[in-house]
Amino acid sequence: MNIVRRLHEAGITSEHAYAAAFGSIGLSLLSWVASMKAEQAGVERADRWGIFVGEWAPTFFGLGLALAGYEEQAAAPAKSSRSAWLDHPSEKAG
């Protein structure tokens, strides 16, 4: 979790990771089309480019899930560090 903590401290959120994942899916399609039109190597080469970039998406989705879990854990203690048993009855009603 050290990597996830450092990413979180650097300001990267789970939303950033999810956006990168969806962006890599679009970039995969774009690289496939660009390879088909710009290179004479054929479909096989374009497929390799598309697959190479497309493999980034699961990594970014995994980082997004890890960051989301870390964000949830980081927010949990901030919500309430007091026990419900210690709350005064008048505070519960308000």
Short mmCIF file of C-alpha atoms in Angstrom, two decimals:
data_model
loop_
_atom_site.label_atom_id
_atom_site.label_comp_id
_atom_site.label_asym_id
_atom_site.label_seq_id
_atom_site.Cartn_x
_atom_site.Cartn_y
_atom_site.Cartn_z
CA MET A 1 0.00 0.00 0.00
CA ASN A 2 3.01 2.28 0.08
CA ILE A 3 2.63 3.10 -3.62
CA VAL A 4 -1.07 3.85 -3.23
CA ARG A 5 -0.38 6.08 -0.23
CA ARG A 6 2.30 7.99 -2.16
CA LEU A 7 -0.01 8.44 -5.15
CA HIS A 8 -2.71 9.74 -2.81
CA GLU A 9 -0.26 12.13 -1.13
CA ALA A 10 0.79 13.37 -4.59
CA GLY A 11 -2.83 14.41 -5.21
CA ILE A 12 -3.84 11.57 -7.53
CA THR A 13 -7.37 10.39 -6.82
CA SER A 14 -9.34 7.35 -7.91
CA GLU A 15 -11.18 9.56 -10.40
CA HIS A 16 -7.86 10.41 -12.06
CA ALA A 17 -7.02 6.72 -12.40
CA TYR A 18 -10.46 5.90 -13.82
CA ALA A 19 -10.14 8.76 -16.31
CA ALA A 20 -6.73 7.45 -17.38
CA ALA A 21 -8.25 3.99 -17.87
CA PHE A 22 -11.01 5.27 -20.11
CA GLY A 23 -8.52 7.49 -21.91
CA SER A 24 -6.28 4.50 -22.62
CA ILE A 25 -9.23 2.67 -24.16
CA GLY A 26 -9.78 5.59 -26.53
CA LEU A 27 -6.04 5.88 -27.18
CA SER A 28 -5.98 2.19 -28.02
CA LEU A 29 -8.56 2.68 -30.74
CA LEU A 30 -6.81 5.82 -31.97
CA SER A 31 -3.41 4.09 -32.15
CA TRP A 32 -4.94 1.18 -34.06
CA VAL A 33 -6.52 3.52 -36.62
CA ALA A 34 -3.35 5.62 -36.92
CA SER A 35 -1.21 2.52 -37.43
CA MET A 36 -3.57 1.22 -40.10
CA LYS A 37 -3.43 4.48 -42.06
CA ALA A 38 0.16 5.64 -41.47
CA GLU A 39 2.12 2.40 -41.71
CA GLN A 40 2.37 -0.13 -44.50
CA ALA A 41 2.88 -3.03 -42.06
CA GLY A 42 -0.75 -4.14 -42.22
CA VAL A 43 -3.42 -5.22 -39.78
CA GLU A 44 -1.09 -7.33 -37.64
CA ARG A 45 1.04 -4.34 -36.66
CA ALA A 46 -2.02 -2.17 -36.01
CA ASP A 47 -3.48 -4.90 -33.83
CA ARG A 48 -0.27 -5.06 -31.80
CA TRP A 49 -0.34 -1.29 -31.21
CA GLY A 50 -3.99 -1.40 -30.18
CA ILE A 51 -3.45 -4.30 -27.82
CA PHE A 52 -0.31 -2.75 -26.32
CA VAL A 53 -2.08 0.48 -25.40
CA GLY A 54 -5.28 -1.35 -24.47
CA GLU A 55 -3.44 -3.31 -21.80
CA TRP A 56 -2.94 -0.11 -19.81
CA ALA A 57 -6.65 0.16 -18.98
CA PRO A 58 -6.80 -2.74 -16.46
CA THR A 59 -3.76 -1.33 -14.65
CA PHE A 60 -5.39 2.08 -14.31
CA PHE A 61 -8.70 0.52 -13.22
CA GLY A 62 -6.81 -1.49 -10.59
CA LEU A 63 -5.06 1.64 -9.33
CA GLY A 64 -8.43 3.38 -9.23
CA LEU A 65 -9.89 0.64 -7.06
CA ALA A 66 -6.85 0.68 -4.76
CA LEU A 67 -7.02 4.46 -4.44
CA ALA A 68 -10.77 4.36 -3.79
CA GLY A 69 -10.21 1.88 -0.96
CA TYR A 70 -7.42 4.03 0.47
CA GLU A 71 -9.56 7.17 0.22
CA GLU A 72 -12.37 5.39 2.04
CA GLN A 73 -10.02 4.27 4.82
CA ALA A 74 -8.49 7.73 5.11
CA ALA A 75 -11.93 9.33 5.44
CA ALA A 76 -13.29 6.81 7.98
CA PRO A 77 -11.36 8.04 11.07
CA ALA A 78 -12.12 11.65 10.21
CA LYS A 79 -15.87 11.04 10.34
CA SER A 80 -16.00 10.17 14.00
CA SER A 81 -13.35 9.05 16.40
CA ARG A 82 -15.76 8.98 19.35
CA SER A 83 -17.76 5.99 20.38
CA ALA A 84 -21.53 6.13 20.10
CA TRP A 85 -21.67 4.96 23.74
CA LEU A 86 -19.96 8.15 24.87
CA ASP A 87 -22.32 10.56 23.13
CA HIS A 88 -24.61 12.53 25.36
CA PRO A 89 -28.33 11.76 24.73
CA SER A 90 -29.07 15.42 23.91
CA GLU A 91 -26.38 15.36 21.16
CA LYS A 92 -28.03 12.37 19.49
CA ALA A 93 -31.40 14.12 19.26
CA GLY A 94 -29.97 17.25 17.62
#
